[in-house]
Short mmCIF file of C-alpha atoms in Angstrom, two decimals:
data_model
loop_
_atom_site.label_atom_id
_atom_site.label_comp_id
_atom_site.label_asym_id
_atom_site.label_seq_id
_atom_site.Cartn_x
_atom_site.Cartn_y
_atom_site.Cartn_z
CA MET A 155 -89.67 -134.79 58.19
CA PRO A 156 -87.53 -137.75 57.04
CA TYR A 157 -90.23 -140.50 57.97
CA THR A 158 -93.31 -138.78 56.59
CA PRO A 159 -95.36 -141.71 54.87
CA PRO A 160 -95.07 -141.90 51.10
CA SER A 161 -98.70 -140.19 50.72
CA TRP A 162 -97.37 -136.62 51.50
CA TYR A 163 -99.81 -133.65 51.45
CA PRO A 164 -98.99 -129.97 52.03
CA PRO A 165 -99.21 -128.86 55.60
CA GLY A 166 -103.29 -128.00 56.38
CA HIS A 167 -104.33 -130.36 53.50
CA ALA A 168 -107.75 -132.13 54.57
CA SER A 169 -106.01 -135.48 54.03
CA ALA A 170 -102.72 -134.81 55.56
CA PRO A 171 -101.68 -137.30 58.40
CA PRO A 172 -100.53 -135.29 61.62
CA ARG A 173 -97.16 -134.05 61.29
CA ARG A 174 -95.46 -135.80 64.07
CA SER A 175 -96.80 -139.17 63.30
CA ARG A 176 -93.58 -140.83 63.27
CA ARG A 177 -92.97 -139.89 66.95
CA ASP A 178 -96.35 -140.74 68.07
CA ALA A 179 -96.02 -144.25 66.65
CA GLY A 180 -92.71 -144.68 68.24
CA LEU A 181 -93.55 -143.63 71.75
CA THR A 182 -93.77 -147.33 73.08
CA ALA A 183 -90.37 -148.51 71.27
CA LEU A 184 -88.77 -145.19 72.41
CA ALA A 185 -89.67 -146.20 76.11
CA VAL A 186 -88.27 -149.61 75.60
CA GLY A 187 -85.15 -148.28 73.83
CA LEU A 188 -84.55 -146.02 76.98
CA ALA A 189 -83.87 -148.97 78.96
CA LEU A 190 -81.51 -150.57 76.69
CA LEU A 191 -77.77 -149.55 77.17
CA VAL A 192 -76.53 -151.80 74.69
CA VAL A 193 -78.02 -153.37 71.69
CA ALA A 194 -77.18 -155.08 68.40
CA VAL A 195 -76.07 -152.80 65.73
CA ALA A 196 -77.99 -153.76 62.42
CA GLY A 197 -76.04 -154.04 59.10
CA ALA A 198 -76.16 -151.23 56.58
CA GLY A 199 -76.67 -153.10 53.19
CA TRP A 200 -76.04 -150.41 50.69
CA TYR A 201 -76.27 -150.83 46.88
CA GLY A 202 -75.38 -148.25 44.25
CA TYR A 203 -77.29 -146.80 41.19
CA GLY A 204 -76.46 -144.46 38.54
CA PRO A 205 -72.99 -144.11 37.00
CA ALA A 206 -69.91 -145.70 39.12
CA GLY A 207 -66.35 -145.41 39.20
CA ARG A 208 -66.19 -141.71 39.06
CA ALA A 209 -70.92 -118.10 81.31
CA PRO A 210 -73.51 -117.32 83.80
CA ALA A 211 -77.10 -117.21 83.15
CA ALA A 212 -78.53 -113.94 82.10
CA THR A 213 -82.16 -112.98 82.20
CA ALA A 214 -84.34 -110.49 80.49
CA ALA A 215 -87.44 -109.16 81.56
CA PRO A 216 -90.20 -111.20 83.29
CA PRO A 217 -92.92 -112.75 81.03
CA ALA A 218 -96.13 -110.77 80.70
CA SER A 219 -98.98 -113.03 82.14
CA SER A 220 -101.18 -115.08 79.62
CA SER A 221 -104.32 -117.31 79.77
CA ALA A 222 -101.91 -119.76 77.51
CA SER A 223 -99.30 -119.79 80.20
CA PRO A 224 -97.70 -123.34 80.51
CA SER A 225 -99.37 -125.80 82.90
CA PRO A 226 -97.44 -127.32 85.74
CA ARG A 227 -95.49 -130.04 84.54
CA THR A 228 -96.37 -133.57 85.48
CA ALA A 229 -93.81 -136.35 86.39
CA ALA A 230 -91.49 -136.70 83.63
CA PRO A 231 -90.88 -140.03 82.32
CA ASP A 232 -87.42 -141.93 82.46
CA ARG A 233 -84.66 -139.79 81.82
CA PHE A 234 -81.97 -140.04 78.81
CA PRO A 235 -78.67 -141.42 79.86
CA ASP A 236 -76.30 -138.75 81.12
CA ALA A 237 -72.67 -138.16 80.00
CA GLY A 238 -71.50 -140.95 82.63
CA ASP A 239 -74.25 -143.47 81.54
CA LEU A 240 -73.01 -143.01 78.10
CA ALA A 241 -69.32 -143.40 78.80
CA ALA A 242 -70.02 -146.62 80.91
CA ALA A 243 -72.03 -148.36 78.18
CA ARG A 244 -69.78 -147.19 75.09
CA ARG A 245 -68.72 -149.97 73.37
CA PRO A 246 -65.08 -150.35 71.62
CA GLY A 247 -65.53 -148.54 68.29
CA GLU A 248 -68.33 -146.58 69.33
CA ALA A 249 -68.27 -142.75 69.06
CA ALA A 250 -68.47 -140.46 72.14
CA ALA A 251 -71.84 -138.61 72.67
CA TRP A 252 -73.80 -136.45 74.85
CA ILE A 253 -77.47 -135.44 75.00
CA ALA A 254 -79.09 -132.20 76.18
CA GLU A 255 -82.32 -132.44 78.05
CA ASP A 256 -84.65 -129.36 78.74
CA SER A 257 -87.22 -129.40 81.68
CA THR A 258 -88.44 -125.74 80.62
CA ASP A 259 -92.39 -125.60 80.85
CA LEU A 260 -94.28 -125.36 77.35
CA PRO A 261 -97.61 -124.89 76.48
CA ARG A 262 -99.36 -128.14 75.39
CA ARG A 263 -98.93 -127.86 71.75
CA ASN A 264 -96.07 -128.26 69.21
CA ILE A 265 -93.35 -125.70 69.71
CA PRO A 266 -90.77 -124.89 66.85
CA VAL A 267 -87.26 -125.10 67.61
CA HIS A 268 -85.05 -122.45 66.35
CA GLY A 269 -81.35 -122.71 65.34
CA PRO A 270 -79.20 -124.32 66.18
CA TRP A 271 -76.48 -121.85 65.68
CA ILE A 272 -72.75 -122.67 66.00
CA VAL A 273 -70.94 -119.72 67.71
CA GLY A 274 -67.54 -120.47 68.69
CA ASP A 275 -67.38 -123.64 70.75
CA THR A 276 -70.82 -123.65 71.67
CA VAL A 277 -74.09 -124.68 69.85
CA VAL A 278 -77.13 -122.46 70.58
CA GLN A 279 -81.09 -123.19 70.01
CA ALA A 280 -84.25 -121.01 70.91
CA VAL A 281 -87.17 -122.79 72.20
CA TYR A 282 -90.44 -121.02 73.23
CA ARG A 283 -88.80 -118.40 75.55
CA GLU A 284 -85.61 -119.89 76.38
CA VAL A 285 -82.25 -119.31 74.49
CA THR A 286 -79.65 -121.60 75.62
CA ALA A 287 -75.87 -122.27 74.72
CA ARG A 288 -74.34 -125.65 75.20
CA ARG A 289 -70.62 -126.50 75.05
CA LEU A 290 -69.69 -128.66 72.03
CA SER A 291 -67.23 -130.75 73.50
CA ASP A 292 -69.67 -132.01 76.41
CA GLY A 293 -73.32 -130.34 76.18
CA ALA A 294 -72.66 -128.61 79.40
CA GLU A 295 -74.73 -125.44 79.65
CA VAL A 296 -72.85 -122.27 78.90
CA TRP A 297 -75.61 -119.83 79.66
CA SER A 298 -79.35 -119.55 79.30
CA LEU A 299 -81.46 -116.45 78.25
CA THR A 300 -85.06 -116.31 79.40
CA LEU A 301 -86.96 -114.04 76.94
CA PRO A 302 -90.31 -112.20 78.09
CA THR A 303 -92.43 -113.62 75.18
CA PRO A 304 -91.92 -116.70 72.94
CA VAL A 305 -89.79 -116.70 69.62
CA CYS A 306 -91.73 -116.99 66.56
CA GLU A 307 -88.92 -116.44 63.92
CA ALA A 308 -85.29 -116.35 63.75
CA PRO A 309 -82.84 -116.10 61.18
CA ALA A 310 -80.75 -118.86 59.71
CA ASP A 311 -77.43 -117.10 59.99
CA THR A 312 -75.76 -114.86 62.56
CA THR A 313 -73.61 -111.90 62.09
CA PRO A 314 -70.12 -112.86 61.74
CA ASP A 315 -69.48 -111.90 65.33
CA GLY A 316 -72.31 -114.08 66.71
CA ARG A 317 -75.17 -111.73 67.21
CA ILE A 318 -78.87 -112.41 66.13
CA VAL A 319 -82.00 -110.75 66.01
CA VAL A 320 -84.96 -112.98 67.16
CA VAL A 321 -88.74 -111.80 66.49
CA LEU A 322 -91.02 -112.27 69.68
CA ALA A 323 -94.51 -112.44 70.01
CA THR A 324 -96.45 -109.65 71.82
CA SER A 325 -97.71 -112.20 74.16
CA GLY A 326 -97.50 -115.78 75.21
CA SER A 327 -101.01 -116.55 73.90
CA GLN A 328 -101.13 -118.98 71.16
CA ARG A 329 -103.72 -116.89 69.06
CA GLY A 330 -103.89 -113.39 68.04
CA ALA A 331 -100.40 -112.19 68.94
CA ARG A 332 -98.49 -110.27 66.82
CA CYS A 333 -95.00 -111.00 65.96
CA ASP A 334 -93.43 -107.61 65.85
CA ARG A 335 -90.91 -107.15 68.58
CA PHE A 336 -87.29 -107.62 67.87
CA GLN A 337 -84.38 -108.61 70.22
CA LEU A 338 -81.07 -108.49 69.86
CA ILE A 339 -78.75 -111.32 71.58
CA ASP A 340 -75.14 -111.62 71.48
CA LEU A 341 -74.84 -115.83 71.32
CA ARG A 342 -71.32 -115.32 72.61
CA THR A 343 -72.45 -114.19 76.14
CA GLY A 344 -76.04 -114.75 76.31
CA LYS A 345 -76.68 -110.97 77.07
CA ALA A 346 -79.64 -109.04 75.23
CA GLY A 347 -79.48 -106.03 73.57
CA TRP A 348 -82.00 -103.65 72.29
CA ARG A 349 -85.69 -104.43 71.91
CA LYS A 350 -87.87 -102.68 69.35
CA GLU A 351 -91.27 -102.82 67.74
CA LEU A 352 -89.84 -102.52 64.41
CA LEU A 353 -93.03 -102.87 62.61
CA ARG A 354 -95.17 -100.67 64.78
CA GLY A 355 -97.29 -98.39 62.42
CA ILE A 356 -96.14 -100.12 59.14
CA GLU A 357 -98.91 -102.83 59.39
CA ARG A 358 -102.36 -102.81 61.01
CA ASP A 359 -103.06 -106.28 60.99
CA PRO A 360 -103.77 -108.11 63.98
CA VAL A 361 -101.33 -110.91 63.18
CA ILE A 362 -97.96 -110.22 61.43
CA VAL A 363 -96.32 -113.41 60.07
CA VAL A 364 -92.67 -112.27 59.27
CA ASP A 365 -89.49 -114.01 57.50
CA THR A 366 -85.88 -112.77 58.50
CA ALA A 367 -82.46 -112.91 57.45
CA ILE A 368 -79.05 -111.34 58.24
CA SER A 369 -76.22 -110.52 56.07
CA GLY A 370 -73.33 -108.86 57.48
CA ASP A 371 -74.60 -106.21 60.04
CA THR A 372 -77.96 -106.00 57.99
CA LEU A 373 -81.05 -107.56 59.19
CA ALA A 374 -83.85 -107.96 56.45
CA VAL A 375 -87.28 -108.51 57.46
CA ALA A 376 -90.17 -109.61 55.10
CA ARG A 377 -94.02 -109.40 56.23
CA ASN A 378 -97.12 -109.74 53.87
CA THR A 379 -95.78 -108.29 50.44
CA ARG A 380 -93.08 -105.64 52.05
CA ALA A 381 -89.42 -105.85 53.05
CA THR A 382 -87.45 -103.60 54.85
CA ALA A 383 -83.63 -103.98 56.10
CA TYR A 384 -82.37 -102.55 59.26
CA ARG A 385 -78.84 -102.38 61.23
CA VAL A 386 -78.25 -105.25 63.63
CA THR A 387 -76.30 -102.78 65.68
CA ASP A 388 -78.82 -100.57 67.16
CA GLY A 389 -82.11 -101.70 64.99
CA GLY A 390 -82.05 -98.53 63.05
CA ARG A 391 -83.70 -98.29 59.57
CA LEU A 392 -81.48 -98.91 56.58
CA PHE A 393 -83.80 -99.20 53.42
CA ASP A 394 -87.31 -100.43 52.04
CA VAL A 395 -87.01 -103.01 49.29
CA PRO A 396 -89.08 -101.74 46.59
CA VAL A 397 -92.12 -103.48 44.57
CA GLU A 398 -91.05 -103.74 41.25
CA ASN A 399 -92.51 -104.67 37.59
CA PRO A 400 -94.38 -101.96 38.36
CA GLY A 401 -96.24 -103.45 41.43
CA ARG A 402 -96.53 -106.88 40.20
CA CYS A 403 -93.22 -108.37 42.06
CA ARG A 404 -93.97 -107.97 45.60
CA PRO A 405 -91.17 -109.22 48.25
CA ASP A 406 -92.27 -111.47 50.70
CA ARG A 407 -89.22 -113.57 51.64
CA VAL A 408 -85.51 -113.30 52.57
CA ALA A 409 -82.30 -114.93 52.85
CA GLY A 410 -79.23 -114.38 54.26
CA GLY A 411 -75.44 -115.35 54.79
CA SER A 412 -72.77 -114.21 52.64
CA ARG A 413 -75.31 -112.67 50.36
CA LEU A 414 -78.70 -110.92 51.11
CA LEU A 415 -81.43 -112.26 48.66
CA VAL A 416 -85.04 -111.15 48.32
CA GLY A 417 -87.77 -113.39 46.79
CA ALA A 418 -90.74 -111.96 45.55
CA SER A 419 -94.26 -113.41 44.14
CA CYS A 420 -95.18 -111.79 41.03
CA ALA A 421 -98.41 -111.41 38.70
CA ILE A 422 -100.26 -112.90 41.73
CA GLY A 423 -103.97 -113.62 40.67
CA VAL A 424 -106.59 -116.37 39.89
CA ASP A 425 -104.64 -118.03 37.24
CA ARG A 426 -101.70 -119.58 38.88
CA ARG A 427 -100.20 -120.79 35.72
CA ALA A 428 -99.34 -117.14 34.99
CA SER A 429 -97.87 -116.10 38.19
CA TYR A 430 -93.94 -116.74 38.80
CA ALA A 431 -91.25 -115.55 41.03
CA GLN A 432 -88.33 -113.24 41.35
CA LEU A 433 -85.07 -113.23 43.16
CA ARG A 434 -82.94 -110.27 43.69
CA GLU A 435 -79.38 -109.67 45.32
CA LEU A 436 -79.44 -106.58 47.41
CA ASP A 437 -76.24 -104.94 48.65
CA PRO A 438 -76.89 -105.37 52.29
CA ARG A 439 -75.68 -101.85 53.15
CA THR A 440 -77.45 -99.87 50.63
CA GLY A 441 -80.06 -101.93 49.03
CA ALA A 442 -78.71 -101.31 45.55
CA VAL A 443 -79.81 -104.33 43.14
CA ARG A 444 -77.16 -106.30 41.92
CA TRP A 445 -78.72 -108.81 39.87
CA ARG A 446 -82.37 -110.16 39.26
CA HIS A 447 -83.44 -113.55 38.31
CA ARG A 448 -86.93 -114.66 37.25
CA THR A 449 -88.73 -118.11 37.09
CA PRO A 450 -90.67 -119.49 34.30
CA ALA A 451 -94.39 -118.54 34.49
CA GLY A 452 -96.06 -121.17 36.55
CA ARG A 453 -93.16 -121.79 38.85
CA GLY A 454 -92.05 -120.38 42.19
CA VAL A 455 -88.99 -120.08 44.13
CA GLU A 456 -89.30 -122.31 47.49
CA ARG A 457 -86.13 -122.91 49.37
CA MET A 458 -82.61 -121.67 49.08
CA VAL A 459 -80.28 -124.53 49.16
CA SER A 460 -77.32 -122.13 48.85
CA VAL A 461 -76.62 -118.34 48.68
CA ASP A 462 -72.89 -118.72 47.30
CA PRO A 463 -73.32 -120.21 44.66
CA VAL A 464 -77.20 -119.45 44.24
CA VAL A 465 -79.11 -122.69 44.23
CA TYR A 466 -82.66 -123.10 45.14
CA THR A 467 -85.58 -125.33 44.90
CA SER A 468 -88.35 -124.63 42.24
CA LEU A 469 -92.04 -125.64 42.54
CA ASP A 470 -95.09 -125.84 40.15
CA ASN A 471 -97.43 -123.53 41.64
CA GLU A 472 -100.23 -126.16 41.31
CA ARG A 473 -98.39 -129.51 41.64
CA LEU A 474 -96.18 -128.09 44.44
CA THR A 475 -93.59 -130.86 45.66
CA ASP A 476 -94.91 -133.46 43.20
CA ASP A 477 -92.78 -131.26 40.42
CA TRP A 478 -89.77 -129.89 41.97
CA ARG A 479 -86.34 -128.91 40.66
CA ILE A 480 -83.25 -127.66 41.73
CA VAL A 481 -82.12 -124.32 39.86
CA ALA A 482 -78.44 -122.90 39.97
CA VAL A 483 -78.30 -119.29 39.01
CA GLY A 484 -75.23 -117.37 37.62
CA PRO A 485 -73.54 -114.38 38.48
CA ARG A 486 -75.83 -112.05 36.43
CA GLY A 487 -79.22 -113.71 37.55
CA GLU A 488 -79.05 -116.23 34.65
CA THR A 489 -80.25 -119.54 34.83
CA LEU A 490 -77.14 -121.93 34.88
CA ARG A 491 -78.88 -125.35 35.33
CA THR A 492 -81.98 -126.92 36.15
CA ILE A 493 -81.93 -130.39 37.45
CA ASP A 494 -85.07 -132.89 37.86
CA PRO A 495 -84.14 -135.18 40.94
CA ARG A 496 -87.54 -136.95 40.72
CA PRO A 497 -86.49 -139.78 38.52
CA LYS A 498 -84.12 -140.95 41.30
CA GLY A 499 -86.57 -140.67 43.93
CA PHE A 500 -85.21 -137.74 45.98
CA GLU A 501 -87.22 -135.84 48.21
CA HIS A 502 -87.78 -132.05 48.29
CA CYS A 503 -85.96 -130.57 51.44
CA ALA A 504 -86.47 -133.64 53.38
CA HIS A 505 -90.22 -133.21 53.55
CA VAL A 506 -89.78 -130.04 55.40
CA GLY A 507 -92.88 -128.40 54.07
CA ILE A 508 -93.83 -125.40 52.18
CA ASP A 509 -95.08 -121.76 52.48
CA ALA A 510 -92.37 -121.01 54.96
CA GLY A 511 -89.31 -118.92 54.83
CA LEU A 512 -86.68 -119.47 52.22
CA GLN A 513 -84.18 -120.91 54.46
CA PRO A 514 -83.31 -123.67 55.22
CA CYS A 515 -83.74 -126.70 52.96
CA PRO A 516 -82.64 -129.67 54.90
CA GLY A 517 -81.35 -132.73 53.33
CA ILE A 518 -79.76 -130.78 50.13
CA LEU A 519 -76.32 -128.93 50.28
CA VAL A 520 -73.96 -127.75 47.66
CA GLY A 521 -70.22 -128.41 47.65
CA HIS A 522 -67.19 -128.31 45.04
CA GLY A 523 -69.49 -128.03 41.91
CA LEU A 524 -71.80 -130.75 43.39
CA VAL A 525 -75.26 -130.70 44.80
CA HIS A 526 -75.83 -133.39 46.88
CA VAL A 527 -79.55 -134.75 47.78
CA GLY A 528 -80.73 -136.96 50.26
CA GLY A 529 -83.24 -136.86 53.33
CA GLY A 530 -84.88 -139.91 52.24
CA ASP A 531 -83.64 -143.42 52.12
CA ARG A 532 -81.15 -142.42 49.75
CA VAL A 533 -78.48 -139.96 48.68
CA GLY A 534 -76.79 -138.79 45.71
CA ALA A 535 -74.90 -136.01 43.99
CA TYR A 536 -75.43 -134.10 40.62
CA ASP A 537 -72.79 -132.21 38.72
CA LEU A 538 -73.91 -128.52 38.63
CA GLY A 539 -72.22 -128.10 35.47
CA THR A 540 -73.55 -130.82 33.55
CA GLY A 541 -76.90 -131.42 35.53
CA LYS A 542 -76.03 -135.38 35.47
CA LEU A 543 -76.12 -137.58 38.43
CA VAL A 544 -72.47 -138.58 39.30
CA TRP A 545 -73.18 -141.28 41.99
CA GLY A 546 -76.01 -142.41 44.34
CA VAL A 547 -76.59 -145.13 47.02
CA GLN A 548 -79.75 -145.99 48.76
CA GLY A 549 -80.61 -147.95 52.28
CA HIS A 550 -82.80 -150.90 52.97
CA ASP A 551 -84.60 -150.42 56.16
CA GLY A 552 -86.49 -146.98 56.10
CA ARG A 553 -83.51 -145.00 57.35
CA SER A 554 -83.12 -141.43 56.04
CA LEU A 555 -79.61 -140.38 54.45
CA THR A 556 -78.65 -136.70 54.74
CA PRO A 557 -75.56 -135.16 53.27
CA VAL A 558 -73.90 -132.95 55.83
CA ARG A 559 -70.60 -131.91 54.45
CA SER A 560 -68.77 -131.87 51.25
CA ASP A 561 -64.81 -132.22 51.50
CA SER A 562 -62.61 -132.00 48.31
CA ALA A 563 -60.44 -134.33 49.81
CA THR A 564 -62.34 -137.18 51.38
CA GLY A 565 -65.69 -137.12 49.65
CA THR A 566 -69.32 -136.45 51.11
CA VAL A 567 -70.14 -136.99 54.79
CA VAL A 568 -73.41 -138.55 55.22
CA TYR A 569 -75.70 -139.14 58.35
CA GLU A 570 -77.71 -142.22 58.42
CA SER A 571 -80.65 -141.96 61.05
CA ALA A 572 -81.34 -144.27 63.91
CA LEU A 573 -84.32 -146.70 64.39
CA PRO A 574 -86.01 -146.67 67.83
CA SER A 575 -83.61 -149.09 69.44
CA THR A 576 -80.80 -149.18 66.71
CA PRO A 577 -78.44 -146.31 66.44
CA GLY A 578 -77.18 -144.46 63.26
CA ARG A 579 -73.95 -143.61 61.90
CA THR A 580 -72.05 -141.10 60.15
CA PHE A 581 -69.89 -142.26 57.13
CA VAL A 582 -68.19 -140.73 54.05
CA LEU A 583 -68.56 -141.63 50.52
CA GLY A 584 -65.58 -141.05 48.34
CA LYS A 585 -65.30 -138.93 45.56
CA ASP A 586 -66.20 -141.55 43.29
CA GLY A 587 -69.21 -142.42 45.33
CA ALA A 588 -70.76 -145.52 46.69
CA GLU A 589 -67.58 -147.83 45.80
CA ARG A 590 -65.63 -146.06 48.42
CA GLU A 591 -67.61 -146.09 51.83
CA LYS A 592 -66.11 -145.51 55.04
CA THR A 593 -67.71 -145.49 58.63
CA LEU A 594 -66.34 -142.46 60.27
CA LEU A 595 -68.53 -142.47 63.55
CA LYS A 596 -70.40 -145.75 64.84
CA HIS A 597 -73.08 -144.07 67.02
CA PRO A 598 -73.51 -145.71 70.43
CA ALA A 599 -76.22 -147.77 71.24
CA ALA A 600 -77.00 -146.36 74.51
CA ALA A 601 -77.97 -143.17 72.66
CA ALA A 602 -80.12 -144.67 70.20
CA ALA A 603 -83.49 -143.91 71.84
CA ALA A 604 -82.44 -140.00 72.04
CA GLU A 605 -81.01 -140.07 68.59
CA TYR A 606 -84.31 -141.42 67.01
CA GLY A 607 -86.27 -138.76 69.19
CA THR A 608 -84.60 -135.87 67.11
CA ASP A 609 -86.34 -137.00 64.06
CA ALA A 610 -83.10 -136.16 62.45
CA GLY A 611 -84.76 -132.53 62.13
CA ARG A 612 -81.54 -130.66 61.75
CA VAL A 613 -78.15 -132.40 61.29
CA LEU A 614 -74.98 -130.33 61.32
CA SER A 615 -71.02 -131.68 61.03
CA VAL A 616 -68.87 -129.29 62.98
CA GLY A 617 -65.10 -129.98 62.75
CA GLY A 618 -65.73 -133.90 62.77
CA ARG A 619 -68.84 -133.89 65.30
CA ILE A 620 -72.44 -134.54 64.47
CA VAL A 621 -75.20 -132.18 66.08
CA LEU A 622 -78.72 -133.45 65.80
CA THR A 623 -81.54 -131.13 67.03
CA PRO A 624 -85.64 -131.83 66.39
CA SER A 625 -87.51 -129.06 64.41
CA ILE A 626 -90.30 -129.30 66.63
CA VAL A 627 -90.78 -130.23 70.27
CA SER A 628 -94.18 -130.92 72.15
CA GLY A 629 -95.46 -129.27 75.40
CA ASP A 630 -96.84 -132.83 76.33
CA ASP A 631 -95.01 -133.75 79.41
CA ALA A 632 -95.84 -137.63 78.45
CA ARG A 633 -93.16 -137.14 75.45
CA HIS A 634 -89.83 -137.56 76.66
CA GLU A 635 -87.58 -135.56 73.91
CA PRO A 636 -83.86 -134.32 73.67
CA ARG A 637 -83.16 -131.09 72.62
CA ILE A 638 -79.66 -132.00 71.20
CA VAL A 639 -77.79 -135.43 70.62
CA SER A 640 -74.05 -134.93 69.68
CA PHE A 641 -71.84 -137.59 68.49
CA ALA A 642 -67.86 -137.19 67.98
CA PRO A 643 -64.67 -139.71 67.83
CA ALA A 644 -64.11 -141.10 71.01
CA PRO A 645 -60.75 -140.20 73.03
CA GLU A 646 -58.16 -142.53 72.73
#
């Protein structure tokens, strides 16, 4: 979370502040911001550091009854401005915008937002039991699919033709539900395909926590200390990922996209200084190992920044995010470069937390030989060849800076987050860094409250358009939260 206080603790730590404390503290300001359609835009105030000068709705089976079914919704707070409001309030030079809201009944707890996935001209996300596609150009709903039980896991990537397999809970209950029902969905049409309990008979635990990834037509599923691959097309079993070394490296997480990677924890025991991690690239069709990579003793693989080239974040097993690095891996699994971003104050994956899947790592991206690091109040780029900082800039008023795209011709596109009643913006830093800054999108003041409400959970750049989604939403009806906020150049 970009606005986590400096005294950060891993989730579940006894001293950890509530994960949503930023939004809780901003409820009053959020309500005030909703009433404002025109506000003053604050100046940016940057300074450099480091070297310079270089369809119809489709519906699945009805949900099973559950004691934890959502309560009837109470009266909703004031709505966010709609497309007409935003167009009428837009000032000269401001970007066009749309805001997507959702009145779906949710249990009174924090609900993860899965996605977004960009499929054709739509943006798709899954929240609780609903998967919804909206048109990128104006946010209009294209289709919505209701699932029988909540989504508890979804891959970061789809198949090349826009299909995905999500993991469903056995019931709507908050506790004691197994996550072992797999559902194929065509994100182009919103049509549900096969549904299977792929892990039935493999595990006997009352609760299964799984991690999934898609590469081509292969779905990889890691659960506990096992991993198995299935065909996306029909759910047929392809291969099991073997335990190696012998029996000391147990697969526990997977990453997909243009490559299929499997992470494993090795030499697990009382002495965390002796345990290490392994990465393997597998042929997604046969399971054949293409290369292996091992971390030093006492360190683990935390999040994949990129699968091509392979770049990941590494944590010390005891100090966790207090001691993190960025590691680039070569074509044979060798370590090419290790970068320490801590001296410049960069955050690990925008404080997304630990002990989750290998993907994603918000706030860090790779492009054109550079790894761009942001997510806090600064953004910079390191050369993957030399490991040296090429450029960096820092804001001044608590806004987070997130690199969202690297372009060889123009430079690095950066998103600057909003404040409760002050909009953010999207700007580009030239290839030489801070000395060549240009605003691309001046976000409209009328959308500031909704933009702030996304917490900059996920930030995507799609053909000149910025798409913002929260990483979690609340089932508390008193919290008025957007599902998606999007900005694009205003029509002439």
